PDB file of C-alpha atoms in Angstrom:
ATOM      1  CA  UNK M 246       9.698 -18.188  -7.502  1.00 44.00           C
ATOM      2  CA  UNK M 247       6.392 -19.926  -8.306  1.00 46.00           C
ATOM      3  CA  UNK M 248       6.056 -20.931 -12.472  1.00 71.00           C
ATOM      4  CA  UNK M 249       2.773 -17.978 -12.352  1.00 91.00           C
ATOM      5  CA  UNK M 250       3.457 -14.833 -10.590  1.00 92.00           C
ATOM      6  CA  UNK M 251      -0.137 -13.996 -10.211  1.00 94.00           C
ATOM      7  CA  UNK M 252      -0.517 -17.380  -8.133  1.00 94.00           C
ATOM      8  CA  UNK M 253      -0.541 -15.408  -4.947  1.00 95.00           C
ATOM      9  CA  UNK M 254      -3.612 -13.410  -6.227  1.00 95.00           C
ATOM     10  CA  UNK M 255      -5.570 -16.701  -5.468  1.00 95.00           C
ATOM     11  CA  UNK M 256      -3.898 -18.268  -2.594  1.00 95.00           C
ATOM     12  CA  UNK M 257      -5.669 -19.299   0.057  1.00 95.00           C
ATOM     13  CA  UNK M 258      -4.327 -18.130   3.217  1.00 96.00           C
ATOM     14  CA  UNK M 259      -5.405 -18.501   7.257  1.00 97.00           C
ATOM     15  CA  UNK M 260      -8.185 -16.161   7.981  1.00 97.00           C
ATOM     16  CA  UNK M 261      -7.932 -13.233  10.123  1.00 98.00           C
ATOM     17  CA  UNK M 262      -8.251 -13.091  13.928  1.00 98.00           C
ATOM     18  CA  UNK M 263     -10.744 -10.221  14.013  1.00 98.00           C
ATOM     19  CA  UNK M 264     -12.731  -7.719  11.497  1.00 98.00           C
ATOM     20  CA  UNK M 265     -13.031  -4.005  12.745  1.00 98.00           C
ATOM     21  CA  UNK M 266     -14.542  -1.611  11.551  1.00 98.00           C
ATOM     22  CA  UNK M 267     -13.770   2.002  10.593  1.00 98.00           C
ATOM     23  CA  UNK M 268     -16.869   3.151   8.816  1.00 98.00           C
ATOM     24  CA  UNK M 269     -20.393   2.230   8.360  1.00 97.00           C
ATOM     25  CA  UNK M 270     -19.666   1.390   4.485  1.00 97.00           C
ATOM     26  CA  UNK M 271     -19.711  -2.548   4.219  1.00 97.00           C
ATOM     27  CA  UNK M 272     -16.050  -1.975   2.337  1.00 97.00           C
ATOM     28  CA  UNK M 273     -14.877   0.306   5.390  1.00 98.00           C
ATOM     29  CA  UNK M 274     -13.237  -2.358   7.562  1.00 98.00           C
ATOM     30  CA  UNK M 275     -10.020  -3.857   8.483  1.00 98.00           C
ATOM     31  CA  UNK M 276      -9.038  -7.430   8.792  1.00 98.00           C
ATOM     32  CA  UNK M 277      -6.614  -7.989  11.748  1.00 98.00           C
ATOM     33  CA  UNK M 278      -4.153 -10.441  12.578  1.00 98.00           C
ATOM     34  CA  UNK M 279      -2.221 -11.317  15.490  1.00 97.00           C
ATOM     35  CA  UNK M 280       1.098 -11.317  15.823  1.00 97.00           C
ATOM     36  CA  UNK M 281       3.368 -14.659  16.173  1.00 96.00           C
ATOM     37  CA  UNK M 282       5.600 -15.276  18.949  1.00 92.00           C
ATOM     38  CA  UNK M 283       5.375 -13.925  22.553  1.00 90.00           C
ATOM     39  CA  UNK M 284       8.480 -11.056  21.790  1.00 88.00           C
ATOM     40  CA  UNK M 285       8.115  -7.231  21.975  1.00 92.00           C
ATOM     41  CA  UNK M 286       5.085  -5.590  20.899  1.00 94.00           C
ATOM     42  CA  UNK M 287       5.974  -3.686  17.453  1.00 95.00           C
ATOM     43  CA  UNK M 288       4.226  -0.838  15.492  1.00 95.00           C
ATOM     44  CA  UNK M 289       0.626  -1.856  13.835  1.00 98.00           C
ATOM     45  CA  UNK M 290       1.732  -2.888   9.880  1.00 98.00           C
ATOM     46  CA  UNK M 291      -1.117  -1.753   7.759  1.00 98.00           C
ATOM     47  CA  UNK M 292      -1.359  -3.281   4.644  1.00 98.00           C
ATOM     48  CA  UNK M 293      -2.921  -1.619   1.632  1.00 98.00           C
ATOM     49  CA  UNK M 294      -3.679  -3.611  -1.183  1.00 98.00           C
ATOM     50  CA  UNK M 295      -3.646  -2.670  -5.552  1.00 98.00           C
ATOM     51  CA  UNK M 296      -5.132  -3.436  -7.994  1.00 98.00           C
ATOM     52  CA  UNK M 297      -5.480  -0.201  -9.595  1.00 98.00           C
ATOM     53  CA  UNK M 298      -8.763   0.545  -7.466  1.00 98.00           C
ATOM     54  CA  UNK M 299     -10.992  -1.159  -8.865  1.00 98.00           C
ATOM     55  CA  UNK M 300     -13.780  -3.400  -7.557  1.00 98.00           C
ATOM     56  CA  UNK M 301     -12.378  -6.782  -8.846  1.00 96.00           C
ATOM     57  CA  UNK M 302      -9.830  -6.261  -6.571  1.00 97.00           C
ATOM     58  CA  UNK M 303     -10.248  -6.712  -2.799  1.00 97.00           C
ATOM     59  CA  UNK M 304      -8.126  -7.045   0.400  1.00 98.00           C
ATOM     60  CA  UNK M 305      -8.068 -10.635   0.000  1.00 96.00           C
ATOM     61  CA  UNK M 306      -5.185 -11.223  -2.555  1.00 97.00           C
ATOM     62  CA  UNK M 307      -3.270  -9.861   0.142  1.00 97.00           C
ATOM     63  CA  UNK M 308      -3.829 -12.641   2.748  1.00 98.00           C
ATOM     64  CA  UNK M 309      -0.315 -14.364   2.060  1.00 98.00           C
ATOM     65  CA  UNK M 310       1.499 -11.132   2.708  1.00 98.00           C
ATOM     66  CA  UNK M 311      -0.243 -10.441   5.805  1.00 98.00           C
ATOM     67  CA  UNK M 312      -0.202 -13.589   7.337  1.00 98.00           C
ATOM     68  CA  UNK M 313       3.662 -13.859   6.540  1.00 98.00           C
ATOM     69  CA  UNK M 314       4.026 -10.344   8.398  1.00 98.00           C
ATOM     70  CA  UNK M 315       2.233 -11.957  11.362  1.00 98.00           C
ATOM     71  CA  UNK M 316       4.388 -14.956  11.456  1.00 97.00           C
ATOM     72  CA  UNK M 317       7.456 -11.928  11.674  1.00 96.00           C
ATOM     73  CA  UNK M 318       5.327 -11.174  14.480  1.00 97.00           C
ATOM     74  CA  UNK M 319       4.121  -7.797  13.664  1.00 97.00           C
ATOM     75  CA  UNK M 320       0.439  -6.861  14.028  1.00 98.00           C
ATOM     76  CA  UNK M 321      -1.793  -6.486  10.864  1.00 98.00           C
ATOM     77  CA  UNK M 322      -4.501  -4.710   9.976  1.00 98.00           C
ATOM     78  CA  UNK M 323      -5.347  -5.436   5.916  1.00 98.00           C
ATOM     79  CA  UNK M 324      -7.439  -2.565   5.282  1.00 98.00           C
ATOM     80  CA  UNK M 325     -10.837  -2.045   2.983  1.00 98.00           C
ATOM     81  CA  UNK M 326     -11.900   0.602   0.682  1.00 98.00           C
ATOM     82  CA  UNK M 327     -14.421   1.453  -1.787  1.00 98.00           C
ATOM     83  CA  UNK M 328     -13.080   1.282  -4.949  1.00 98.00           C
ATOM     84  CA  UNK M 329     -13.621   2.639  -8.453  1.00 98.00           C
ATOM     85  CA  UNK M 330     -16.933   0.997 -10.258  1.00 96.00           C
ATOM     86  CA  UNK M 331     -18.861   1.019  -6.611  1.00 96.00           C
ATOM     87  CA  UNK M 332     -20.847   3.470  -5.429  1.00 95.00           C
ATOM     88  CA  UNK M 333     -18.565   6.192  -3.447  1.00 97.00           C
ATOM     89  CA  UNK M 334     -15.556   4.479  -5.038  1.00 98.00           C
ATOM     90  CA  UNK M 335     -13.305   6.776  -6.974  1.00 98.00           C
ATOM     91  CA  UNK M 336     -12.671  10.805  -6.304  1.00 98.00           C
ATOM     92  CA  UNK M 337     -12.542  11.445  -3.506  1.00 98.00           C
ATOM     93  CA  UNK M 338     -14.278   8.279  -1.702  1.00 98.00           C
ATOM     94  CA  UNK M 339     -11.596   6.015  -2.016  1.00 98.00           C
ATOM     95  CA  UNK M 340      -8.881   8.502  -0.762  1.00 98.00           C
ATOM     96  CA  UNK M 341     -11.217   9.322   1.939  1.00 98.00           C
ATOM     97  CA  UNK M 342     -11.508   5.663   3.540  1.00 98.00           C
ATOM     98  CA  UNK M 343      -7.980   4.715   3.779  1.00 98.00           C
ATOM     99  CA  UNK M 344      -7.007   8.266   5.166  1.00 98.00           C
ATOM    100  CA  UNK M 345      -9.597   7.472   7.940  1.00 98.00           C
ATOM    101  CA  UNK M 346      -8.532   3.860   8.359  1.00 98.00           C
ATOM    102  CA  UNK M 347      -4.882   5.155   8.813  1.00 98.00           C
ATOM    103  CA  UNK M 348      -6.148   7.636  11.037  1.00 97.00           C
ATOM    104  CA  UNK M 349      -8.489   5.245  12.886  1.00 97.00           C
ATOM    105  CA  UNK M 350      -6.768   1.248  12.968  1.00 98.00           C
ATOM    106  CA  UNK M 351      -4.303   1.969  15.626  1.00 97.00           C
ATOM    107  CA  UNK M 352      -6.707   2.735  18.064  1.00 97.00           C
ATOM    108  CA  UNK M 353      -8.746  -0.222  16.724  1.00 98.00           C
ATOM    109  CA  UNK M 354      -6.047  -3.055  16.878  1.00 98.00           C
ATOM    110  CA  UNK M 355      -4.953  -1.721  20.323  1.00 97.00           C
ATOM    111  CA  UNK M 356      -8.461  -2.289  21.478  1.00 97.00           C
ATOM    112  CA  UNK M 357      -8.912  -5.777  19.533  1.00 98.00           C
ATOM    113  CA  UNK M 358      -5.296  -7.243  20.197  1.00 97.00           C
ATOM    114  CA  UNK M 359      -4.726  -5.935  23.350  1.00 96.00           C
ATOM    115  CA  UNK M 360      -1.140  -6.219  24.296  1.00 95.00           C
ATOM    116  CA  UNK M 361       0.751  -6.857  20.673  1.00 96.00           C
ATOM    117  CA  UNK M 362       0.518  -3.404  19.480  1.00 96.00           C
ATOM    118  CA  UNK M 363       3.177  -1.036  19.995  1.00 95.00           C
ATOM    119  CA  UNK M 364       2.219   2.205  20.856  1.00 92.00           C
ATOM    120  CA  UNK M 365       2.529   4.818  18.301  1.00 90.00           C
ATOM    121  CA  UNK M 366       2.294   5.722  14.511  1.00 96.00           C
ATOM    122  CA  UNK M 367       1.604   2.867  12.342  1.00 98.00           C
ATOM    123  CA  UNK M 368       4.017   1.939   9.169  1.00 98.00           C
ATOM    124  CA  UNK M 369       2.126   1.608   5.709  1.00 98.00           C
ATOM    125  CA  UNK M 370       2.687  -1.175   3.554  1.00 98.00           C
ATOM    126  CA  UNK M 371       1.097  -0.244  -0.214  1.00 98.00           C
ATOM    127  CA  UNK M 372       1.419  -2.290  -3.148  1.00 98.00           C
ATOM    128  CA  UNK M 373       0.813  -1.249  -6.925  1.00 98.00           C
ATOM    129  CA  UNK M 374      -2.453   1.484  -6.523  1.00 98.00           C
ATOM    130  CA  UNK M 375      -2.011   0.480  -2.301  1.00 98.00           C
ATOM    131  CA  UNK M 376       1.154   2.048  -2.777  1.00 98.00           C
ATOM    132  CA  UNK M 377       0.114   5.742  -3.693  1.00 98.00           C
ATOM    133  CA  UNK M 378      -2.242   5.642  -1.064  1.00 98.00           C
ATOM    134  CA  UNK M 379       0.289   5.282   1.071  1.00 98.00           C
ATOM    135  CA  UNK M 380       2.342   7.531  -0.276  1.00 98.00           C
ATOM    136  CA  UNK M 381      -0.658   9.828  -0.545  1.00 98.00           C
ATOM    137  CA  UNK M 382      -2.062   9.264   3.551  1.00 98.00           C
ATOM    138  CA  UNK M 383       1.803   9.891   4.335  1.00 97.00           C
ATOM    139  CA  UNK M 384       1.799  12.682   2.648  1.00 97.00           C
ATOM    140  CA  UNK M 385      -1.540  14.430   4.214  1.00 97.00           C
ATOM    141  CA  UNK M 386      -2.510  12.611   7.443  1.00 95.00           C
ATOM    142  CA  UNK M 387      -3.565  14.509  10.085  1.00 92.00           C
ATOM    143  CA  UNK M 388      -1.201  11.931  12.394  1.00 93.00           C
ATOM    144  CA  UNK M 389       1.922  11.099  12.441  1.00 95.00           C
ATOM    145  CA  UNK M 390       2.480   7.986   9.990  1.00 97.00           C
ATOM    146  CA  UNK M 391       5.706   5.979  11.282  1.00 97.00           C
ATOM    147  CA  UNK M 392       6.821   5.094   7.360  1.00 98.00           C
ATOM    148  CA  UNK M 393       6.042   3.851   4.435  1.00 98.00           C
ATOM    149  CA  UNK M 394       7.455   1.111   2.701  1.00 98.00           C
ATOM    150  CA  UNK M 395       5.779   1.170  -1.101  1.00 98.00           C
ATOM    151  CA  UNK M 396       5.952  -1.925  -2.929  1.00 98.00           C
ATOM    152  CA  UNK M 397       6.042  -1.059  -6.619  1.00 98.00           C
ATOM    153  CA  UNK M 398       4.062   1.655  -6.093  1.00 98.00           C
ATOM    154  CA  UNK M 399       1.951   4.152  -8.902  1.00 98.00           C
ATOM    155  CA  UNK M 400       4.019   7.069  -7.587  1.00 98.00           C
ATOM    156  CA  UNK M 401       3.119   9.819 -10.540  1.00 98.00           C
ATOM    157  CA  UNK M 402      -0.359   9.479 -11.274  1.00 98.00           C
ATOM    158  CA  UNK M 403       0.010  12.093 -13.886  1.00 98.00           C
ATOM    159  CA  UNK M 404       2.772   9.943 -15.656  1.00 98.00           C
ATOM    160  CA  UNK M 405       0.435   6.580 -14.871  1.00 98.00           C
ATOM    161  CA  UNK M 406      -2.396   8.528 -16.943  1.00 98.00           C
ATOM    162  CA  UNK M 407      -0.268   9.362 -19.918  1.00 98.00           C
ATOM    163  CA  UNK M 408       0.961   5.887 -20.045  1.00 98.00           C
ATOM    164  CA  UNK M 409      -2.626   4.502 -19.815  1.00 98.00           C
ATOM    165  CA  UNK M 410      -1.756   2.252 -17.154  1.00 98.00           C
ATOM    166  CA  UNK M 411      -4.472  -0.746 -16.687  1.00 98.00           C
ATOM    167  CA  UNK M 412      -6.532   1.276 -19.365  1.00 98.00           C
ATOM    168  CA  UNK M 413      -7.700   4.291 -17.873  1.00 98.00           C
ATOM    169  CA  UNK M 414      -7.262   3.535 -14.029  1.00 98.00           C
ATOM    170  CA  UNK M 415      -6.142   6.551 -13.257  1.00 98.00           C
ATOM    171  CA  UNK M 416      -8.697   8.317 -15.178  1.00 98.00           C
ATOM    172  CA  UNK M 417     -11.795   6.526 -13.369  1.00 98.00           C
ATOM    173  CA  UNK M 418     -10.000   7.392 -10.285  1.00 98.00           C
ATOM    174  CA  UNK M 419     -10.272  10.843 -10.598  1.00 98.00           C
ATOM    175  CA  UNK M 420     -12.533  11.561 -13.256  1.00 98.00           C
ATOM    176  CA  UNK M 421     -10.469  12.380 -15.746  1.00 98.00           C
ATOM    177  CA  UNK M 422      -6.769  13.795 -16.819  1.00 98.00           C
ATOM    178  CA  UNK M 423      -4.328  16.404 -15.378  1.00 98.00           C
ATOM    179  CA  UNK M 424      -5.931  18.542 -17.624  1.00 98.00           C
ATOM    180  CA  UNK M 425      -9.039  18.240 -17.079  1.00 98.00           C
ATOM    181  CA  UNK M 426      -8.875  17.825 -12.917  1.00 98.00           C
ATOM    182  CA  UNK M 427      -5.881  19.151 -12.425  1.00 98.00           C
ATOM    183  CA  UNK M 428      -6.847  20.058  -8.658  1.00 98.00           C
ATOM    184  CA  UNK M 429      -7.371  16.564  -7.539  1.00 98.00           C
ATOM    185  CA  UNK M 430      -3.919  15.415  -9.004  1.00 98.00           C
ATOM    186  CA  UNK M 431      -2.344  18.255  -6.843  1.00 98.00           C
ATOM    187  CA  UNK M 432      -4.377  16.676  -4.327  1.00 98.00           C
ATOM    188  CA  UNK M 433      -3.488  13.093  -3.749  1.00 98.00           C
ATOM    189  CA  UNK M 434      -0.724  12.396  -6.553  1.00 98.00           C
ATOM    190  CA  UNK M 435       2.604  11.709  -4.683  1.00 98.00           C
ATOM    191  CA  UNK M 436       4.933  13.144  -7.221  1.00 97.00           C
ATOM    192  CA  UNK M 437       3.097  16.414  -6.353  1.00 97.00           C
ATOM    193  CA  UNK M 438       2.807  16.211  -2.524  1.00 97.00           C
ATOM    194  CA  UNK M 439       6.970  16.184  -2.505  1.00 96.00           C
ATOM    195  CA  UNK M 440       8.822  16.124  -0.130  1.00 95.00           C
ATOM    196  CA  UNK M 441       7.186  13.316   1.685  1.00 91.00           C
ATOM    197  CA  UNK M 442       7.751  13.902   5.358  1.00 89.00           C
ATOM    198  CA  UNK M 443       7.962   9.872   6.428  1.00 96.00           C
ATOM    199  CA  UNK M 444      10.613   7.844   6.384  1.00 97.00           C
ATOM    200  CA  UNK M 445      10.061   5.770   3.255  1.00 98.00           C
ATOM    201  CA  UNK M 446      11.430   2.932   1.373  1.00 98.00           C
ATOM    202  CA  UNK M 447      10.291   1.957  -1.770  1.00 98.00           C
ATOM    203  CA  UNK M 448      11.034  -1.852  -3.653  1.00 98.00           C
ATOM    204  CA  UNK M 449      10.803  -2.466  -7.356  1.00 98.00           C
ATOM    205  CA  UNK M 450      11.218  -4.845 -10.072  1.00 98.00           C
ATOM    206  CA  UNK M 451      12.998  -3.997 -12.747  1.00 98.00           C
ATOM    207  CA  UNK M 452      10.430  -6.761 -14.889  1.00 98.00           C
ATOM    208  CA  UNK M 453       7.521  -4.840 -13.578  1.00 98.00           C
ATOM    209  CA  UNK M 454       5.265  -4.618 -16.688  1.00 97.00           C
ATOM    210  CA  UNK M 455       2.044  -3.048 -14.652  1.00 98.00           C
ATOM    211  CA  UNK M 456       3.742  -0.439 -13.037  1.00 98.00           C
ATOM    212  CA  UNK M 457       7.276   0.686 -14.940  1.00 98.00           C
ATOM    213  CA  UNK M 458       9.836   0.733 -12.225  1.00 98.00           C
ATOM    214  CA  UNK M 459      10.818   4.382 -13.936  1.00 98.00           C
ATOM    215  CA  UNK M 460       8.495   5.860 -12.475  1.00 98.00           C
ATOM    216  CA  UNK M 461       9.826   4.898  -9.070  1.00 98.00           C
ATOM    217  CA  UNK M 462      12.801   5.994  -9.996  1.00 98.00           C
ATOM    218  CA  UNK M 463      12.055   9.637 -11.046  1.00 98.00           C
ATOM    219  CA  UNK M 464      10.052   9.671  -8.199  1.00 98.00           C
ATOM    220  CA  UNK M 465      12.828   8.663  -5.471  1.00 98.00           C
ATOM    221  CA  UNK M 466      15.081  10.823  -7.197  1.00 98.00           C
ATOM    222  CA  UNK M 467      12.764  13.763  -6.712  1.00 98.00           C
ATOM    223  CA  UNK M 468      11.602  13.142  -3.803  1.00 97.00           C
ATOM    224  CA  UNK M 469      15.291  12.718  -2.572  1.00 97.00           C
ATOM    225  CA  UNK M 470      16.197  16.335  -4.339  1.00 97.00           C
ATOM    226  CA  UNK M 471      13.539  18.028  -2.467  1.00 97.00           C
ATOM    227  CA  UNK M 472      14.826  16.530   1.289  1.00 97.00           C
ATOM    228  CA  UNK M 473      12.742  13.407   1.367  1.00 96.00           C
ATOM    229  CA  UNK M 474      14.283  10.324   3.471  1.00 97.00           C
ATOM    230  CA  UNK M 475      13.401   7.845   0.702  1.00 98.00           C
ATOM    231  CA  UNK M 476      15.008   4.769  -0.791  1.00 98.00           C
ATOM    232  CA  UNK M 477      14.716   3.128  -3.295  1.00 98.00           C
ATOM    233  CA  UNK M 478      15.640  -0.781  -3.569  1.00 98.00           C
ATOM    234  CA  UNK M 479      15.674  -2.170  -7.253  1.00 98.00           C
ATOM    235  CA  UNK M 480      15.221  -5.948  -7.678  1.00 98.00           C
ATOM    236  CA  UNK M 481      16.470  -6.794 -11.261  1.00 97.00           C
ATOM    237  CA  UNK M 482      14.916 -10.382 -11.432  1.00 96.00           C
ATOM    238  CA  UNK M 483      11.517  -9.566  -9.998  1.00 97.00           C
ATOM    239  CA  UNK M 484       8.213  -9.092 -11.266  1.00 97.00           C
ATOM    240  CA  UNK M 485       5.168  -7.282  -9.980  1.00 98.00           C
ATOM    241  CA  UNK M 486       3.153  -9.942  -7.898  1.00 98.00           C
ATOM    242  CA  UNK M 487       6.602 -10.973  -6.309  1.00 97.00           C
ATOM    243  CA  UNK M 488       6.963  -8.200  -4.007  1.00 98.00           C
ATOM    244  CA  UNK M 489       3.578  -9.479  -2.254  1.00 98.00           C
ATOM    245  CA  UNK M 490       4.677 -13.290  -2.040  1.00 98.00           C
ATOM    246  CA  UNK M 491       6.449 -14.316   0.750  1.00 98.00           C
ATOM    247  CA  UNK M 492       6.789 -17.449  -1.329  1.00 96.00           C
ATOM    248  CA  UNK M 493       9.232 -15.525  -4.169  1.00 97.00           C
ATOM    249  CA  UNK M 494      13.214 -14.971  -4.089  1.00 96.00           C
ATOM    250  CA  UNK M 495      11.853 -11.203  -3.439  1.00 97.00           C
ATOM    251  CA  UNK M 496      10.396 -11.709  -0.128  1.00 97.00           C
ATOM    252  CA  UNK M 497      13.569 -11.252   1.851  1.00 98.00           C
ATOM    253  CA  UNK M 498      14.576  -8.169   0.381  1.00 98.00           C
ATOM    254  CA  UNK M 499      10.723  -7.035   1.211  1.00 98.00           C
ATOM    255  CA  UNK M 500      10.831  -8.393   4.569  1.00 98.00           C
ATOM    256  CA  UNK M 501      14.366  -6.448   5.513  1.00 98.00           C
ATOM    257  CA  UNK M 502      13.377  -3.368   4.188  1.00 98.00           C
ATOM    258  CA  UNK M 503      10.308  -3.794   6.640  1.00 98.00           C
ATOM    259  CA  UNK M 504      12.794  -4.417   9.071  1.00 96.00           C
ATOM    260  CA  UNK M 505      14.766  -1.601   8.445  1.00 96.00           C
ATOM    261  CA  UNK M 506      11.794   0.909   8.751  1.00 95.00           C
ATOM    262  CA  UNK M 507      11.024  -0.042  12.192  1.00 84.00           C
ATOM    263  CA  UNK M 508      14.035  -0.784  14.200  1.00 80.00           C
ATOM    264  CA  UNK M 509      14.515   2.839  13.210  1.00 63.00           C
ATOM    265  CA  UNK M 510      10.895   3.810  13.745  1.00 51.00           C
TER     266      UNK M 510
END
């Protein structure tokens, strides 16, 4: 495991085959890359990064990951959303843009990588604040969404606001607390969109200290209760940034729970 976890955040990593995009917002694309290998076309991975929204944080820390799911030889599409502190970041933009990117990429890659996508629903791949909106797109989509695998993943946004998690990220999501928006937390929070109807696994480190791996617990467990097919895999020497570096001792664990989601997609 590299000596700084947040090493990957800056890595530089081959640049994609091909930008689409999905919007006419400069921040409303998709960067796509081409599967390895000359095997079986699979389902469309698409990657949605953290960062807890915000504009600091772009699709580009997530380079590494993709490029290590295109060596696996899936196709990738690392998708691009306004985020909180732009203009139409935030409630409801930034929920908005990757529910049409879900709804809109596999189309997209099929057209741009003609040949290496498998037809069909696409399987999300969300990490930190990338991991509710998968959760969240899963959970409301207007098409079918293969599965999910969330990589430590702000699963109760209600919880995440109480805790204060990256100092009011949650808040400048949605413009404020449960109690004072309570309709948009019944809107896009996953703990309240239960049961999820996609196939979904979730991984966590139990060192997380940006998003508690509690909260994927509670939320697995009641998600689970209410007839959910989700699982949760606990990693008790890992980190947060691990999970999205194929250079950590987590990346196998990440790259078989991928695995697992689509031989059974």
């Amino acid at each position: 495991m590299p000596s700084d976890p947040r090493a990957v955040l800056t890595r530089p990593a081959p640049a994609p085959d091909v930008t689409v995009a999905y919007g006419d917002h400069p921040d409303q694309i998709a960067d796509l890359r081409r599967p390895a290998g000359s095997g079986p076309a699979l389902p469309l991975v698409v990657v949605v990064h953290g960062g807890f929204w915000r504009a600091e944080y772009d699709r580009g820390h997530t380079g590494p990951l993709a490029n290590a799911l295109a060596a696996l030889g899936y196709p990738v599409a690392q998708v691009e959303y306004r985020r909180t502190g732009q203009p139409g970041g935030g409630w409801p933009g930034t929920l908005a843009d990757v529910l049409t990117a879900v709804t809109q990429l596999p189309r997209l890659a099929a057209e741009a990588l003609p040949g290496r996508v498998a037809a069909g629903a696409p399987i999300l791949v969300g990490h930190s604040a990338g991991g509710h909106l998968a959760l969240f797109v899963a959970a409301v989509a207007p098409v079918e969404v293969g599965a999910v695998l969330a990589l430590a993943p702000v699963a109760d946004l209600a919880e995440a606001y109480r805790l204060d998690l990256d100092s009011g990220a949650v808040a400048a999501l949605l413009g404020g607390g449960p109690a004072d928006v309570p309709d948009r937390y019944a809107a896009c929070d996953p703990r309240s969109l239960v049961p999820i109807r996609t196939r979904s696994v979730i991984v966590h480190g139990a060192l997380d200290r940006q998003v508690p791996v509690g909260m994927s617990r509670e939320f697995a467990a009641a998600a689970q209760a209410a007839g959910s097919d989700v699982r949760l895999v606990e990693l008790p020497d890992c980190e947060h940034f691990g999970l999205i570096d194929p250079e950590s001792a987590a990346w196998s664990e990440v790259a078989a729970a991928l695995r697992s989601l689509h031989e059974d997609h």
